[in-house]
Coordinates of N, CA and C in Angstrom, one line a residue:
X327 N 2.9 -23.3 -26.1 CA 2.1 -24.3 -26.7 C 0.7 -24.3 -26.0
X328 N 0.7 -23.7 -24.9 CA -0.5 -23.9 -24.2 C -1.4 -22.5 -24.3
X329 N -0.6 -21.7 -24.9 CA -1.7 -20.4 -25.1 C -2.3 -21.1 -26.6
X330 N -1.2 -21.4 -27.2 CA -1.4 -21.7 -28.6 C -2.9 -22.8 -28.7
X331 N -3.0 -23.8 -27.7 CA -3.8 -24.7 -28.0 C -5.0 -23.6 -27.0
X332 N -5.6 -22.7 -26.0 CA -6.6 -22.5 -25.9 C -6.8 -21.3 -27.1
X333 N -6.1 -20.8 -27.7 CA -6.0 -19.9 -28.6 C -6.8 -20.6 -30.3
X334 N -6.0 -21.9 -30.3 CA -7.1 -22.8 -31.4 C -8.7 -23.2 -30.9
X335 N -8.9 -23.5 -29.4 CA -10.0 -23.5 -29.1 C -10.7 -22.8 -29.4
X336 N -10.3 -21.4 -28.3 CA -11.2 -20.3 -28.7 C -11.1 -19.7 -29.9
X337 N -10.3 -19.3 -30.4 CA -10.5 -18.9 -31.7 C -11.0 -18.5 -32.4
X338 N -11.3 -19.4 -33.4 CA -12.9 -19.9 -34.2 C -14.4 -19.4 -33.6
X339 N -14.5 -19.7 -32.4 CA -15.6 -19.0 -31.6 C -15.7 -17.7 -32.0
X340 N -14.6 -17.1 -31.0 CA -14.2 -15.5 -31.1 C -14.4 -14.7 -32.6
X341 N -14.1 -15.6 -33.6 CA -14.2 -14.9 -35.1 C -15.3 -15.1 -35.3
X342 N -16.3 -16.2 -35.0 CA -17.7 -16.8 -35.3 C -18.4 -15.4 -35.1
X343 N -18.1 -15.1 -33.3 CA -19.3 -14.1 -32.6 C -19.5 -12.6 -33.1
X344 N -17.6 -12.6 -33.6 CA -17.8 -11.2 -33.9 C -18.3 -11.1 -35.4
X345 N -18.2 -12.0 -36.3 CA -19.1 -11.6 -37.4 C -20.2 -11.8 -37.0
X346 N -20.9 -12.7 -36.1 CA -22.7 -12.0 -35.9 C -22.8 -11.0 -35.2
X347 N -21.9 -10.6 -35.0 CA -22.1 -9.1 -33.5 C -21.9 -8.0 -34.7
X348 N -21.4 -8.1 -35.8 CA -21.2 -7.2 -37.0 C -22.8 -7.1 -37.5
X349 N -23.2 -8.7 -37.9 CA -24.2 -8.5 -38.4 C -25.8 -7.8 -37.7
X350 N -25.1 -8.2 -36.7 CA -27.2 -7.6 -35.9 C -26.6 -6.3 -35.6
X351 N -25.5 -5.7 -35.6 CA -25.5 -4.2 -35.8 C -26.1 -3.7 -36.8
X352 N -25.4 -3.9 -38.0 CA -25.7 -3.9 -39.5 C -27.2 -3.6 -39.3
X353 N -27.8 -5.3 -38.8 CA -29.7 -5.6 -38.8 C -30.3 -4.2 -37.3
X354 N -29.4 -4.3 -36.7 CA -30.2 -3.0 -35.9 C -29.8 -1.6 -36.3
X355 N -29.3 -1.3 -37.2 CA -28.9 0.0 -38.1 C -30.1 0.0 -39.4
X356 N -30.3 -1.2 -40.0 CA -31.4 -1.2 -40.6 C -33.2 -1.1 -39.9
X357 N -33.0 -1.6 -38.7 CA -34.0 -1.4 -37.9 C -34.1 -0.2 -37.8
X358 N -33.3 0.7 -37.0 CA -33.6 1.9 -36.5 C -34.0 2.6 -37.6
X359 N -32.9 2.7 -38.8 CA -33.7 3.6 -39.7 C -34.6 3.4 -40.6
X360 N -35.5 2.4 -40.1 CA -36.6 2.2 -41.3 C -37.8 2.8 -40.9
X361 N -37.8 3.8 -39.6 CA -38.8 5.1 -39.5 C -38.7 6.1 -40.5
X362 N -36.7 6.6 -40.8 CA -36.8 7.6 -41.4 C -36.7 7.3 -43.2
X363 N -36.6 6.2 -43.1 CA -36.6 5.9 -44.8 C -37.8 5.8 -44.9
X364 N -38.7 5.5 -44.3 CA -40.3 5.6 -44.6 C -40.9 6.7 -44.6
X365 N -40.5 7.8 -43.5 CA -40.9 9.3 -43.3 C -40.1 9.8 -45.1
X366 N -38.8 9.7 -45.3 CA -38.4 10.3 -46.6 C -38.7 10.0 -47.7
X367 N -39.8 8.2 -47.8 CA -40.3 8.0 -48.8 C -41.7 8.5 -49.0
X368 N -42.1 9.0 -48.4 CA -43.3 9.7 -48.1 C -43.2 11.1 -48.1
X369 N -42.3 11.6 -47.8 CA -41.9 13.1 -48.1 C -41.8 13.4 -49.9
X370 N -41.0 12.1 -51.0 CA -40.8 12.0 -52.0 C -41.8 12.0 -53.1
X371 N -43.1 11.0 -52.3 CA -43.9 10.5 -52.7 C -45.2 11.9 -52.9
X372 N -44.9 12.3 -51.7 CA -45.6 13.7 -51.7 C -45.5 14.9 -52.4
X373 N -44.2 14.8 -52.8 CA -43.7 15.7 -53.6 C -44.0 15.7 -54.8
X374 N -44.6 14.4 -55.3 CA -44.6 14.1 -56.5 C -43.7 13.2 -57.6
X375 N -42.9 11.9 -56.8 CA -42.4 11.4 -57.4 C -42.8 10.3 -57.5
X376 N -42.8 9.2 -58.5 CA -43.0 8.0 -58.5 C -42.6 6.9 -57.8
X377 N -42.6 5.6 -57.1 CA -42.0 5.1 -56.4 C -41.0 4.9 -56.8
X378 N -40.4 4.7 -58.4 CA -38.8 4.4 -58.4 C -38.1 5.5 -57.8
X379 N -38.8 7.2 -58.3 CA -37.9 8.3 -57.8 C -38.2 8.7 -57.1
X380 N -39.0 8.4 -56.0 CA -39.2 7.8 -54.2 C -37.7 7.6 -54.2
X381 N -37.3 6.5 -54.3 CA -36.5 5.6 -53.4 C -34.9 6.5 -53.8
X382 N -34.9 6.5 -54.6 CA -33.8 7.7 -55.4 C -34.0 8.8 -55.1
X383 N -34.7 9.4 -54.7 CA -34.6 10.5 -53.6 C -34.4 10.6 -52.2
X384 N -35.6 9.7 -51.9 CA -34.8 9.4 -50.3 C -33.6 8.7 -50.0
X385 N -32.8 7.6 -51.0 CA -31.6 7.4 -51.1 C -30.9 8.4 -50.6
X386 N -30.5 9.8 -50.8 CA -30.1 11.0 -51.0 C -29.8 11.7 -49.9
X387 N -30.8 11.0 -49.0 CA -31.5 11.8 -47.3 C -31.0 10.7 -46.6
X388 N -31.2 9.9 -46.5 CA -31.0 8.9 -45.1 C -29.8 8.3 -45.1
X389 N -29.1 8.4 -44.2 CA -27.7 7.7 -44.1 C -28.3 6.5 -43.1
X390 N -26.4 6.0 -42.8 CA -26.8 5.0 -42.2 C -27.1 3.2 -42.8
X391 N -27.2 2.1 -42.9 CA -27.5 1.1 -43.2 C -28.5 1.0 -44.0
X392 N -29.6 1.9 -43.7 CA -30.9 1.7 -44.6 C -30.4 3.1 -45.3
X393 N -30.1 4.0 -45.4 CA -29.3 4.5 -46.7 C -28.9 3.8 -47.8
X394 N -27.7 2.9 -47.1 CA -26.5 2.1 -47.7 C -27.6 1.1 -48.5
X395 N -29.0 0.9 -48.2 CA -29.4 -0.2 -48.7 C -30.5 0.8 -49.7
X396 N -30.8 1.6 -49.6 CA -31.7 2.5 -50.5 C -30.9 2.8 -51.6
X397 N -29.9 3.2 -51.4 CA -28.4 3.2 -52.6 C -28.6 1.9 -53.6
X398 N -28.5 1.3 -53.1 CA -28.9 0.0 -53.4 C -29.4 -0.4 -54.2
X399 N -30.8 0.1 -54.3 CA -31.9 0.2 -54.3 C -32.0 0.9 -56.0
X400 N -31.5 1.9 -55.6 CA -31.9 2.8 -56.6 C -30.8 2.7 -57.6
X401 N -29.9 1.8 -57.4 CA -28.9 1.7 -58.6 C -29.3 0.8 -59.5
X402 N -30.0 -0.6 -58.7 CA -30.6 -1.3 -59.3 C -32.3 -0.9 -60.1
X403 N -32.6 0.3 -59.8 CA -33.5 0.8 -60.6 C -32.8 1.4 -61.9
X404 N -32.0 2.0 -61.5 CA -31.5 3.3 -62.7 C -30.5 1.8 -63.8
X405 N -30.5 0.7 -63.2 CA -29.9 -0.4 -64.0 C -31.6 -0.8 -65.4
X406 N -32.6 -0.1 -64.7 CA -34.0 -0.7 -65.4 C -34.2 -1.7 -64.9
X407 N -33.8 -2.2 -63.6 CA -34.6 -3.9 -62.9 C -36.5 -3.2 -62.5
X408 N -37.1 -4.3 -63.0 CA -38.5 -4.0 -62.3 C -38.5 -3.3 -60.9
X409 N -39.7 -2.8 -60.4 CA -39.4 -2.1 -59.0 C -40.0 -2.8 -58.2
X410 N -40.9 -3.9 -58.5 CA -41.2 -4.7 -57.9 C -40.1 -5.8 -57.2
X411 N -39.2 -6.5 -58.3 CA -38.1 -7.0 -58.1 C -37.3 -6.7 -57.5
X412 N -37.1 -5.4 -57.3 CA -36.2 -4.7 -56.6 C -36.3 -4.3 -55.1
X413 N -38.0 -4.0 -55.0 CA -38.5 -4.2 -53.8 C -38.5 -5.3 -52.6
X414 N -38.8 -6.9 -53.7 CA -38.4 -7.8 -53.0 C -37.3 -8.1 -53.1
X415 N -36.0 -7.4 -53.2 CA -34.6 -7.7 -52.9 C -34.3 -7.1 -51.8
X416 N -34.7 -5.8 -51.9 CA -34.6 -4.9 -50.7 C -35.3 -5.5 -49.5
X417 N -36.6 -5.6 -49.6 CA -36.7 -6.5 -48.2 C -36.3 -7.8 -47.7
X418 N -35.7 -8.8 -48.8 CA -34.8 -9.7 -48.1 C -33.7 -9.4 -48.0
X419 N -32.9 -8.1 -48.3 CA -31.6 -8.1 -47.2 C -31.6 -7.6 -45.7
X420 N -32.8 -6.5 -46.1 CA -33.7 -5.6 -44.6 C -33.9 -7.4 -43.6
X421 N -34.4 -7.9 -43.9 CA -35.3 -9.3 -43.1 C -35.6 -9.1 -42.1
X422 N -36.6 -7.5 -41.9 CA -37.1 -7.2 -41.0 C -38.4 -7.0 -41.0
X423 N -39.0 -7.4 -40.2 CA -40.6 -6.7 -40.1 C -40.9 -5.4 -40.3
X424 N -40.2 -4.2 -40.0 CA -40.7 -3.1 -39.7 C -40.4 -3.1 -42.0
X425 N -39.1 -3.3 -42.3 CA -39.0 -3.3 -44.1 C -40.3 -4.1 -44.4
X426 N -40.8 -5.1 -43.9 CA -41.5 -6.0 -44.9 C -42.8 -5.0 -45.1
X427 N -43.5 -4.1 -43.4 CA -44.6 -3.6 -43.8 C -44.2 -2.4 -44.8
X428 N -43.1 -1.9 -44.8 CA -42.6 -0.7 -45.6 C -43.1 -1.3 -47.0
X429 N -42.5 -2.5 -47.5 CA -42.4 -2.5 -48.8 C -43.9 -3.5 -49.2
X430 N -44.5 -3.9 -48.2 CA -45.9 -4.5 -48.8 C -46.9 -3.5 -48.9
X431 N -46.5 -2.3 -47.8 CA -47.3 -1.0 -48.2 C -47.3 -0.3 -49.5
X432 N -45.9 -0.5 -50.1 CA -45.8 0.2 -51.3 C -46.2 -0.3 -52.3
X433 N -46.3 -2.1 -52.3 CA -46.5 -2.5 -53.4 C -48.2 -3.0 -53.5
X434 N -48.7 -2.6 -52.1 CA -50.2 -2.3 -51.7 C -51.1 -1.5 -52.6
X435 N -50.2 -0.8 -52.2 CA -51.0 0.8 -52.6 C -50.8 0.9 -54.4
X436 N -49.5 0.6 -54.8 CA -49.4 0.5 -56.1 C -49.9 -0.2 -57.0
X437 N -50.6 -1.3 -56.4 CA -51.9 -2.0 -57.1 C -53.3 -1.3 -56.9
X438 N -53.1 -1.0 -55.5 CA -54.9 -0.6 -55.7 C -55.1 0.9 -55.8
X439 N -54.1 1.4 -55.6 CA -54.1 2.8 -55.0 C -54.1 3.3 -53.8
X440 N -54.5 4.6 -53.8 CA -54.6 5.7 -52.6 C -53.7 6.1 -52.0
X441 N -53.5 7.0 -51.0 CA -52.6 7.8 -50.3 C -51.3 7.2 -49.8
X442 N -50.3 6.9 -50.9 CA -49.2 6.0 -50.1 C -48.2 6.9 -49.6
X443 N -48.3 8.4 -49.7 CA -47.6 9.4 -48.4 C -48.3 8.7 -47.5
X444 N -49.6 9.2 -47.1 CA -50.1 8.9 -45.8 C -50.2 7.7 -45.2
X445 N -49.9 6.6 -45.9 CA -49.8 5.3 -45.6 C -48.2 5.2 -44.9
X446 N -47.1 5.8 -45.7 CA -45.9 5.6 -45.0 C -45.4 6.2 -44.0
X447 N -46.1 7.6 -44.2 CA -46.2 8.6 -43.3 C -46.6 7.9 -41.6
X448 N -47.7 6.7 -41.8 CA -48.5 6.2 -40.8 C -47.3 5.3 -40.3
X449 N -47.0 4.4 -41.2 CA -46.1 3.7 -41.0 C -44.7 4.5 -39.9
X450 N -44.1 5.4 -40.7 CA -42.8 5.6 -40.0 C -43.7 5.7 -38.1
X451 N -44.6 6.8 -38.0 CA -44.7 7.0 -36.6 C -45.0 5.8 -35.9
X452 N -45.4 5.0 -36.4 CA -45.6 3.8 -35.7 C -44.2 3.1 -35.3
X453 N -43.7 2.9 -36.2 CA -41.9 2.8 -36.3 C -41.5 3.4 -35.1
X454 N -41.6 5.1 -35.0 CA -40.7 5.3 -34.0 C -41.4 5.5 -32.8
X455 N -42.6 5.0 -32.4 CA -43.6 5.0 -31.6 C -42.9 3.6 -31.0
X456 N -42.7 2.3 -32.1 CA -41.9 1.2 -31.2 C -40.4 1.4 -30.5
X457 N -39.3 2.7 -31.5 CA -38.1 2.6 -30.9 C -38.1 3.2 -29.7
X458 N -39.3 4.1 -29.8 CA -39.4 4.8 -28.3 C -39.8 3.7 -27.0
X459 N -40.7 2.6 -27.4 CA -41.0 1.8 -26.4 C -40.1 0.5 -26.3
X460 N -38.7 0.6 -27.3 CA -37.6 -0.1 -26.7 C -36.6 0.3 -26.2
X461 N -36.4 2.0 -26.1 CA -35.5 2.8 -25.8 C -35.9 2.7 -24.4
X462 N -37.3 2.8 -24.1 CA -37.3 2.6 -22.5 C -37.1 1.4 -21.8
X463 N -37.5 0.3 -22.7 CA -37.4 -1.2 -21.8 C -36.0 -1.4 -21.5
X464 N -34.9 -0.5 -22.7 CA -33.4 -1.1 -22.8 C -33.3 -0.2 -21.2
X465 N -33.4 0.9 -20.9 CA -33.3 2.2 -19.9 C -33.8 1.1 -18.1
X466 N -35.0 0.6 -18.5 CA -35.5 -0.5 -17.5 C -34.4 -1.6 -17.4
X467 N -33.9 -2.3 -18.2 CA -33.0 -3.6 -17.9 C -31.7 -3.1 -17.7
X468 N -31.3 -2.1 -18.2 CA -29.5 -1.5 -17.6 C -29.1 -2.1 -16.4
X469 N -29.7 -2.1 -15.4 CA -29.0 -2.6 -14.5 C -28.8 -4.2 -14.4
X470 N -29.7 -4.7 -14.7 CA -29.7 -6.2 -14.7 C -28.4 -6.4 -15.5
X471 N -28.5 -5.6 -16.9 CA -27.8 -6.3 -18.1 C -26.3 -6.0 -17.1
X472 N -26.0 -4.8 -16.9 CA -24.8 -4.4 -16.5 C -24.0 -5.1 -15.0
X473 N -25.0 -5.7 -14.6 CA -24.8 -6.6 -13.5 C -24.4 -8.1 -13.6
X474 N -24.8 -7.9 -14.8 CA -24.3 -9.8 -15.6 C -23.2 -10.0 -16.1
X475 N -23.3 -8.5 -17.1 CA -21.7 -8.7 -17.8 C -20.4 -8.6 -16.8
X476 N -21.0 -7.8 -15.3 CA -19.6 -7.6 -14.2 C -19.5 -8.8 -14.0
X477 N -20.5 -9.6 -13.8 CA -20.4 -11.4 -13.1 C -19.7 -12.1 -13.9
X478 N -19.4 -12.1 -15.7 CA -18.8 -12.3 -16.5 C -17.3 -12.3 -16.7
X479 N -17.0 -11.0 -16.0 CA -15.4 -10.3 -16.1 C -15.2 -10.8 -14.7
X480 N -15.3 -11.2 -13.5 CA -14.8 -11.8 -12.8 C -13.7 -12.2 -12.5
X481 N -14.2 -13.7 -13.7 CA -13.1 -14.9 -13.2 C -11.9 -14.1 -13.8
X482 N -11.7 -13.3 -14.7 CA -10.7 -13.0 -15.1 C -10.2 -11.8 -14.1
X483 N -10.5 -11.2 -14.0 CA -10.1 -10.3 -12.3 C -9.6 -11.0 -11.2
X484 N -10.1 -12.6 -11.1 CA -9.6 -13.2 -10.5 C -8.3 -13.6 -10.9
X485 N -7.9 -14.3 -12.1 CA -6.7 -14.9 -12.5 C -6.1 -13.8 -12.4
X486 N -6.1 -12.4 -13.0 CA -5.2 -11.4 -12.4 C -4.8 -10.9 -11.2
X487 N -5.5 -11.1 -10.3 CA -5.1 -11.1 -8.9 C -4.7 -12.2 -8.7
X488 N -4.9 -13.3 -8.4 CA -3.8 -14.4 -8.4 C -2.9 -14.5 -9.0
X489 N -1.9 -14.1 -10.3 CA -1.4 -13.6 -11.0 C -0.5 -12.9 -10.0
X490 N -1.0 -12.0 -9.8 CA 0.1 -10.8 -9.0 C 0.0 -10.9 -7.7
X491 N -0.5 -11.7 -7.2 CA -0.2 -12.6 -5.9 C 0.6 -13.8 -6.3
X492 N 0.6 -13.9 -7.2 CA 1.8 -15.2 -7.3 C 2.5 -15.4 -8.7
X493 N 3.2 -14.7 -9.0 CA 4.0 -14.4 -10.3 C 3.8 -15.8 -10.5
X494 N 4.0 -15.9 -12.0 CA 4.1 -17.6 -12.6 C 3.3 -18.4 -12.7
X495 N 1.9 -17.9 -11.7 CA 0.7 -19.0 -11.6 C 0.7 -19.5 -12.9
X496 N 0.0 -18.7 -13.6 CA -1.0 -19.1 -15.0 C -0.2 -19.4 -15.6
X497 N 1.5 -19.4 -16.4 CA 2.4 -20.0 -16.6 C 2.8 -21.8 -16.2
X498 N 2.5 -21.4 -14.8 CA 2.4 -23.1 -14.2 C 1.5 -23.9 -14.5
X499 N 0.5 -23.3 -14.7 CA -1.0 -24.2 -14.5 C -1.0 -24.6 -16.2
X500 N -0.7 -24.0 -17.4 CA -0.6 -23.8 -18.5 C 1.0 -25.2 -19.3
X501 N 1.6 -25.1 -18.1 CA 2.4 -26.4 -18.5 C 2.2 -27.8 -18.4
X502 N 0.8 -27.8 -17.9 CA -0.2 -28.7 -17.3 C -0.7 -29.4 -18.1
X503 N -1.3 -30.7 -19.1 CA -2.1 -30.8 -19.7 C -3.5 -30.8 -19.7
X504 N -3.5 -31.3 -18.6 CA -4.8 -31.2 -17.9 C -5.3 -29.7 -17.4
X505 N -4.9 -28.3 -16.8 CA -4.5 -27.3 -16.8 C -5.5 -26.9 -17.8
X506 N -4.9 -27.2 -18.7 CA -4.6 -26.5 -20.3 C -5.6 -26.7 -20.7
X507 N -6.6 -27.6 -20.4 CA -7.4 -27.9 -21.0 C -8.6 -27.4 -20.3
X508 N -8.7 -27.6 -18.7 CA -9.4 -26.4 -18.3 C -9.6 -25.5 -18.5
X509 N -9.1 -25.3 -18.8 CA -8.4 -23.6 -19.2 C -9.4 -23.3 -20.7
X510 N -9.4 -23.8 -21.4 CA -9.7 -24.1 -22.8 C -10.9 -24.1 -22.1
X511 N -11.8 -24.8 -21.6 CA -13.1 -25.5 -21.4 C -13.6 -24.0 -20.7
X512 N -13.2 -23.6 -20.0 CA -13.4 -22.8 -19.3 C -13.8 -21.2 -19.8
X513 N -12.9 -21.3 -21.1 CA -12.8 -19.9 -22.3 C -14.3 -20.1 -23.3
X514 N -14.2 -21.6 -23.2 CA -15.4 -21.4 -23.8 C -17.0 -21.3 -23.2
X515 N -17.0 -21.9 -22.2 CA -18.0 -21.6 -21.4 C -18.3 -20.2 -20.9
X516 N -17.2 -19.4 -20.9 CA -17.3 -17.9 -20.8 C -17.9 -17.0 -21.5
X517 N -17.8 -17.9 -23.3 CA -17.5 -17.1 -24.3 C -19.1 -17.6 -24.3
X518 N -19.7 -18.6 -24.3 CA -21.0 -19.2 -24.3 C -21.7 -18.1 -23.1
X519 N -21.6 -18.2 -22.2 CA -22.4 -17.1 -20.7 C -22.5 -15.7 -21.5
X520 N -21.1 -15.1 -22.2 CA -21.2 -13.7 -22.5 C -22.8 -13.9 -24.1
X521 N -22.3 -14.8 -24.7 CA -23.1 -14.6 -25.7 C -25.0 -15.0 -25.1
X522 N -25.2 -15.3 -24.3 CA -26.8 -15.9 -23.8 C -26.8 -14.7 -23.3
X523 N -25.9 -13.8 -22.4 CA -26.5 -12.5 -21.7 C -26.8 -11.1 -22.8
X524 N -25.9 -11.6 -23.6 CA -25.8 -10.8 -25.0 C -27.5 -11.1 -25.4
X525 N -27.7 -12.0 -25.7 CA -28.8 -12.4 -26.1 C -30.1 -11.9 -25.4
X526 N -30.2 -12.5 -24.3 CA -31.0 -12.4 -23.2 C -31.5 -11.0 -23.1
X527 N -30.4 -10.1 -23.4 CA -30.2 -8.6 -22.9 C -31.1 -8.0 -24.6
X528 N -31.1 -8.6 -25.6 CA -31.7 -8.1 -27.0 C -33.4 -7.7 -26.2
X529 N -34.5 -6.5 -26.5 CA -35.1 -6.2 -26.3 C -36.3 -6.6 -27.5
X530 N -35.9 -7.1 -28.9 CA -36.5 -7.5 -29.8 C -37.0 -8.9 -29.7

């Protein structure tokens, strides 16, 4: 009864964090590759394709999340949706900065003109000009970050050693109501510490 009630506590939490820990993967999978979807829309563009058979060709080339979303992309062209429309779909699932200048570049240039290889072209290095200068800040905080999350796993190191210093503890303390509820309070404040270091530790 007493796992069962910190188990309803935490819970809900636990299922909360991991579908956002799903999603800012997802959103940092879209991040990273919106250098190379901008390098392969500009490779297409160069070649001589239009921006719908841009995006339909570099679909083709980039894996990954912003693949998965260029797929996307180009189905809903080959459906005949405007490309403009489709553009602003694509960048409100991206809801990133690095997509928004991608796609205000394209739809820039496609009003007024001029070099929109060299424009995306500009774009991607810039792109990986920033992942290189979070690749090193993440390389700079490693230790911090990795010093927080050990501070984190602790208490639980602890109840395991107390544990096997004294068979039946956490069974005792758990028939407790009051125990029990510690206990509870306690899972969640944990679960709250890991997610702020989680946070804290984001370089964006």
């Amino acid at each position: 009864a007493g796992l069962g009630l910190v188990a309803a506590v935490a819970g809900p939490a636990v299922v909360v964090a991991a579908l956002k820990a799903r999603r800012r993967r997802y959103g940092a999978g879209l991040r990273d590759g919106a250098a190379g979807a901008a390098r392969a829309l500009a490779d297409a563009v160069g070649a001589g394709h239009s921006i719908r058979g841009a995006i339909s060709a570099a679909a083709e080339t980039v894996r990954g999340p912003a693949g998965h979303e260029l797929v996307a992309a180009a189905g809903e062209l080959a459906l005949g949706d405007p490309t403009v429309d489709v553009l602003e779909r694509l960048r409100r699932r991206a809801s990133d900065p690095a997509w928004d200048a991608i796609v205000a570049g394209i739809l820039l240039q496609r009003d007024a003109g001029g070099d929109l290889a060299g424009l995306l072209r500009d774009q991607a290095a810039a792109l990986e000009a920033a992942d290189r200068i979070e690749r090193e800040a993440r390389t700079a905080t490693a230790q911090a970050r990795f010093t927080a999350r050990l501070v984190l796993i602790l208490p639980v190191g602890a109840a395991a050693l107390a544990e096997l210093a004294s068979p039946g503890l956490i069974a005792g303390l758990l028939t407790h109501p009051i125990s029990v509820w510690l206990v509870a309070m306690a899972a969640v404040l944990q679960l709250a510490a890991t997610l702020a270091v989680a946070r804290l530790g984001r370089t964006r």
